[in-house]
PDB file of C-alpha atoms in Angstrom:
ATOM      1  CA  MET A   1      -3.262 -35.358  -7.019  1.00 50.00           C
ATOM      2  CA  ALA A   2      -4.016 -36.508  -3.472  1.00 48.00           C
ATOM      3  CA  HIS A   3      -0.449 -35.622  -2.445  1.00 45.00           C
ATOM      4  CA  VAL A   4      -0.854 -32.121  -3.864  1.00 37.00           C
ATOM      5  CA  ASN A   5      -4.119 -31.620  -1.966  1.00 42.00           C
ATOM      6  CA  SER A   6      -2.525 -32.889   1.257  1.00 39.00           C
ATOM      7  CA  TYR A   7       0.450 -30.593   0.764  1.00 39.00           C
ATOM      8  CA  LEU A   8      -1.812 -27.595   0.108  1.00 34.00           C
ATOM      9  CA  SER A   9      -3.915 -28.400   3.187  1.00 37.00           C
ATOM     10  CA  ILE A  10      -0.818 -28.572   5.391  1.00 34.00           C
ATOM     11  CA  LEU A  11       0.553 -25.361   3.885  1.00 34.00           C
ATOM     12  CA  LEU A  12      -2.768 -23.570   4.467  1.00 36.00           C
ATOM     13  CA  LEU A  13      -2.886 -24.841   8.068  1.00 36.00           C
ATOM     14  CA  PHE A  14       0.592 -23.459   8.814  1.00 36.00           C
ATOM     15  CA  PHE A  15      -0.192 -20.190   7.047  1.00 39.00           C
ATOM     16  CA  THR A  16      -3.415 -19.564   8.962  1.00 39.00           C
ATOM     17  CA  GLU A  17      -1.833 -20.681  12.253  1.00 42.00           C
ATOM     18  CA  GLY A  18       1.001 -18.242  11.643  1.00 46.00           C
ATOM     19  CA  LEU A  19      -1.411 -15.375  11.021  1.00 49.00           C
ATOM     20  CA  SER A  20      -3.531 -16.193  14.068  1.00 52.00           C
ATOM     21  CA  GLN A  21      -0.405 -16.080  16.260  1.00 81.00           C
ATOM     22  CA  LEU A  22      -0.003 -12.466  15.220  1.00 92.00           C
ATOM     23  CA  VAL A  23      -3.079 -11.599  17.318  1.00 96.00           C
ATOM     24  CA  ARG A  24      -3.154 -11.664  21.118  1.00 97.00           C
ATOM     25  CA  THR A  25      -6.605 -12.274  22.547  1.00 96.00           C
ATOM     26  CA  GLN A  26      -8.285 -14.248  25.322  1.00 95.00           C
ATOM     27  CA  GLN A  27      -9.334 -17.777  24.383  1.00 96.00           C
ATOM     28  CA  PHE A  28     -12.351 -17.586  26.706  1.00 97.00           C
ATOM     29  CA  VAL A  29     -14.145 -14.786  28.529  1.00 98.00           C
ATOM     30  CA  THR A  30     -16.503 -15.746  31.342  1.00 97.00           C
ATOM     31  CA  ALA A  31     -19.200 -13.357  32.536  1.00 97.00           C
ATOM     32  CA  THR A  32     -22.107 -13.636  34.932  1.00 97.00           C
ATOM     33  CA  LEU A  33     -25.566 -13.182  33.460  1.00 97.00           C
ATOM     34  CA  GLY A  34     -26.389  -9.454  33.435  1.00 96.00           C
ATOM     35  CA  GLU A  35     -22.789  -8.289  33.883  1.00 97.00           C
ATOM     36  CA  ASP A  36     -20.344  -6.907  31.310  1.00 98.00           C
ATOM     37  CA  ALA A  37     -17.901  -8.870  29.157  1.00 98.00           C
ATOM     38  CA  GLN A  38     -14.834  -7.313  27.545  1.00 98.00           C
ATOM     39  CA  PHE A  39     -13.043  -8.620  24.454  1.00 98.00           C
ATOM     40  CA  SER A  40      -9.691  -7.321  23.308  1.00 97.00           C
ATOM     41  CA  CYS A  41      -7.428  -8.037  20.359  1.00 97.00           C
ATOM     42  CA  ARG A  42      -3.896  -6.787  19.850  1.00 97.00           C
ATOM     43  CA  LEU A  43      -1.604  -7.242  16.874  1.00 97.00           C
ATOM     44  CA  MET A  44       1.759  -8.549  18.038  1.00 96.00           C
ATOM     45  CA  LYS A  45       3.602  -6.997  15.081  1.00 95.00           C
ATOM     46  CA  PRO A  46       2.728  -3.642  13.485  1.00 94.00           C
ATOM     47  CA  LYS A  47       0.817  -4.013  10.207  1.00 95.00           C
ATOM     48  CA  ASP A  48      -0.780  -1.636   7.718  1.00 97.00           C
ATOM     49  CA  VAL A  49      -4.326  -2.136   9.048  1.00 98.00           C
ATOM     50  CA  LEU A  50      -7.189  -0.408   7.248  1.00 97.00           C
ATOM     51  CA  GLN A  51     -10.054  -1.580   9.474  1.00 98.00           C
ATOM     52  CA  VAL A  52     -10.848  -3.764  12.478  1.00 98.00           C
ATOM     53  CA  THR A  53     -14.084  -5.768  12.387  1.00 98.00           C
ATOM     54  CA  TRP A  54     -15.703  -7.652  15.259  1.00 98.00           C
ATOM     55  CA  GLN A  55     -17.947 -10.587  14.307  1.00 99.00           C
ATOM     56  CA  LYS A  56     -20.227 -12.920  16.258  1.00 99.00           C
ATOM     57  CA  VAL A  57     -20.014 -16.552  15.166  1.00 98.00           C
ATOM     58  CA  THR A  58     -23.527 -17.930  14.572  1.00 96.00           C
ATOM     59  CA  PRO A  59     -24.808 -21.337  13.429  1.00 95.00           C
ATOM     60  CA  GLY A  60     -25.333 -19.838   9.960  1.00 94.00           C
ATOM     61  CA  GLY A  61     -21.896 -18.204   9.690  1.00 96.00           C
ATOM     62  CA  THR A  62     -20.877 -14.843  11.139  1.00 98.00           C
ATOM     63  CA  GLU A  63     -22.643 -11.581  11.904  1.00 98.00           C
ATOM     64  CA  ASN A  64     -20.809  -8.254  11.871  1.00 98.00           C
ATOM     65  CA  VAL A  65     -21.022  -6.617  15.300  1.00 99.00           C
ATOM     66  CA  ALA A  66     -18.839  -3.528  14.978  1.00 98.00           C
ATOM     67  CA  THR A  67     -16.079  -1.942  12.903  1.00 98.00           C
ATOM     68  CA  TYR A  68     -13.411   0.655  13.453  1.00 98.00           C
ATOM     69  CA  ASN A  69     -11.394   2.575  10.882  1.00 98.00           C
ATOM     70  CA  ASN A  70      -9.722   5.978  10.830  1.00 96.00           C
ATOM     71  CA  ARG A  71     -12.157   7.474   8.323  1.00 96.00           C
ATOM     72  CA  PHE A  72     -15.483   6.633   9.993  1.00 96.00           C
ATOM     73  CA  GLY A  73     -14.328   5.866  13.533  1.00 97.00           C
ATOM     74  CA  PRO A  74     -16.178   3.313  15.678  1.00 98.00           C
ATOM     75  CA  VAL A  75     -19.441   1.953  14.263  1.00 98.00           C
ATOM     76  CA  VAL A  76     -21.649  -0.580  16.071  1.00 98.00           C
ATOM     77  CA  ASN A  77     -24.190  -2.291  13.813  1.00 98.00           C
ATOM     78  CA  PRO A  78     -27.909  -1.793  14.675  1.00 97.00           C
ATOM     79  CA  PRO A  79     -28.706  -5.218  16.155  1.00 94.00           C
ATOM     80  CA  PHE A  80     -25.887  -4.713  18.695  1.00 98.00           C
ATOM     81  CA  GLN A  81     -26.196  -1.000  19.484  1.00 97.00           C
ATOM     82  CA  ARG A  82     -28.234  -1.636  22.644  1.00 95.00           C
ATOM     83  CA  ASN A  83     -25.340  -3.224  24.510  1.00 97.00           C
ATOM     84  CA  VAL A  84     -22.028  -3.153  22.585  1.00 98.00           C
ATOM     85  CA  GLU A  85     -19.507  -0.332  22.938  1.00 98.00           C
ATOM     86  CA  PHE A  86     -15.875   0.189  22.009  1.00 98.00           C
ATOM     87  CA  GLU A  87     -13.473   0.404  24.946  1.00 96.00           C
ATOM     88  CA  ASP A  88     -10.234   0.898  22.999  1.00 94.00           C
ATOM     89  CA  GLU A  89     -10.342   2.161  19.451  1.00 94.00           C
ATOM     90  CA  GLY A  90      -7.278   1.497  17.361  1.00 94.00           C
ATOM     91  CA  LEU A  91      -5.981  -0.279  14.308  1.00 97.00           C
ATOM     92  CA  GLN A  92      -3.338  -2.262  16.220  1.00 97.00           C
ATOM     93  CA  ASN A  93      -5.225  -2.765  19.491  1.00 96.00           C
ATOM     94  CA  CYS A  94      -9.021  -2.801  19.679  1.00 97.00           C
ATOM     95  CA  SER A  95     -11.492  -3.855  22.355  1.00 98.00           C
ATOM     96  CA  ILE A  96     -15.247  -3.943  22.806  1.00 98.00           C
ATOM     97  CA  VAL A  97     -17.516  -4.542  25.775  1.00 98.00           C
ATOM     98  CA  ILE A  98     -20.929  -6.210  25.842  1.00 98.00           C
ATOM     99  CA  ARG A  99     -23.007  -4.576  28.587  1.00 98.00           C
ATOM    100  CA  GLY A 100     -25.434  -6.699  30.590  1.00 97.00           C
ATOM    101  CA  VAL A 101     -24.779 -10.023  28.860  1.00 98.00           C
ATOM    102  CA  SER A 102     -27.658 -12.379  28.173  1.00 96.00           C
ATOM    103  CA  ARG A 103     -27.779 -16.024  27.101  1.00 96.00           C
ATOM    104  CA  GLY A 104     -28.137 -14.820  23.505  1.00 96.00           C
ATOM    105  CA  ASP A 105     -24.689 -13.225  23.715  1.00 98.00           C
ATOM    106  CA  GLU A 106     -23.033 -16.551  24.523  1.00 98.00           C
ATOM    107  CA  SER A 107     -20.993 -17.373  21.422  1.00 98.00           C
ATOM    108  CA  CYS A 108     -17.538 -17.019  19.938  1.00 98.00           C
ATOM    109  CA  TYR A 109     -16.436 -13.629  18.623  1.00 99.00           C
ATOM    110  CA  LYS A 110     -13.780 -12.884  16.036  1.00 98.00           C
ATOM    111  CA  CYS A 111     -11.697  -9.775  15.611  1.00 98.00           C
ATOM    112  CA  LEU A 112     -10.421  -9.237  12.080  1.00 98.00           C
ATOM    113  CA  PHE A 113      -7.573  -6.877  11.360  1.00 98.00           C
ATOM    114  CA  ASN A 114      -7.988  -6.105   7.659  1.00 97.00           C
ATOM    115  CA  ALA A 115      -4.394  -5.435   6.670  1.00 96.00           C
ATOM    116  CA  TYR A 116      -2.643  -4.680   3.408  1.00 94.00           C
ATOM    117  CA  PRO A 117      -1.283  -6.786   1.744  1.00 94.00           C
ATOM    118  CA  GLU A 118      -1.915  -9.726   4.125  1.00 93.00           C
ATOM    119  CA  GLY A 119      -5.713  -9.607   4.136  1.00 96.00           C
ATOM    120  CA  ALA A 120      -7.679 -10.527   7.271  1.00 96.00           C
ATOM    121  CA  ILE A 121      -5.631 -11.442  10.334  1.00 97.00           C
ATOM    122  CA  SER A 122      -7.974 -12.790  12.992  1.00 97.00           C
ATOM    123  CA  GLY A 123      -8.289 -13.742  16.620  1.00 97.00           C
ATOM    124  CA  ARG A 124     -11.144 -15.557  18.342  1.00 98.00           C
ATOM    125  CA  THR A 125     -12.629 -15.378  21.838  1.00 98.00           C
ATOM    126  CA  CYS A 126     -15.538 -17.426  23.150  1.00 98.00           C
ATOM    127  CA  LEU A 127     -17.949 -15.968  25.706  1.00 98.00           C
ATOM    128  CA  GLN A 128     -19.205 -18.306  28.417  1.00 98.00           C
ATOM    129  CA  ILE A 129     -22.052 -17.096  30.632  1.00 97.00           C
ATOM    130  CA  ASN A 130     -22.555 -18.121  34.244  1.00 93.00           C
ATOM    131  CA  GLY A 131     -25.792 -17.614  36.103  1.00 79.00           C
ATOM    132  CA  LYS A 132     -29.365 -18.760  36.412  1.00 63.00           C
ATOM    133  CA  ILE A 133     -31.441 -19.300  33.312  1.00 54.00           C
TER     134      ILE A 133
END
């Protein structure tokens, strides 16, 4: 049984690594306190994407920041509407900008390309903030 679990863990690792390599994104974005930070994600191979979702990684899990799909267009969720905007809207290439970053914005952000039949294909970028406290 332990061998089966080890095999499944290795298989899952390769599968998720393979999917994450389908997305081109920055590993880190550095911004000065009060300035803007841009995040972009691009699929390296065309997929049948239904929606792109941006999420902020929090200690309790993730929080949806914004979504884009062809039916409803770009939607920024209420807690982020004050300073998050879409720069590029698309199902293969999507980018957002956080205006006037604060310490509270410092975190990792995920872009999820919700594709059929693959499911979520994700990339991750971590925001580092420079500046006085």
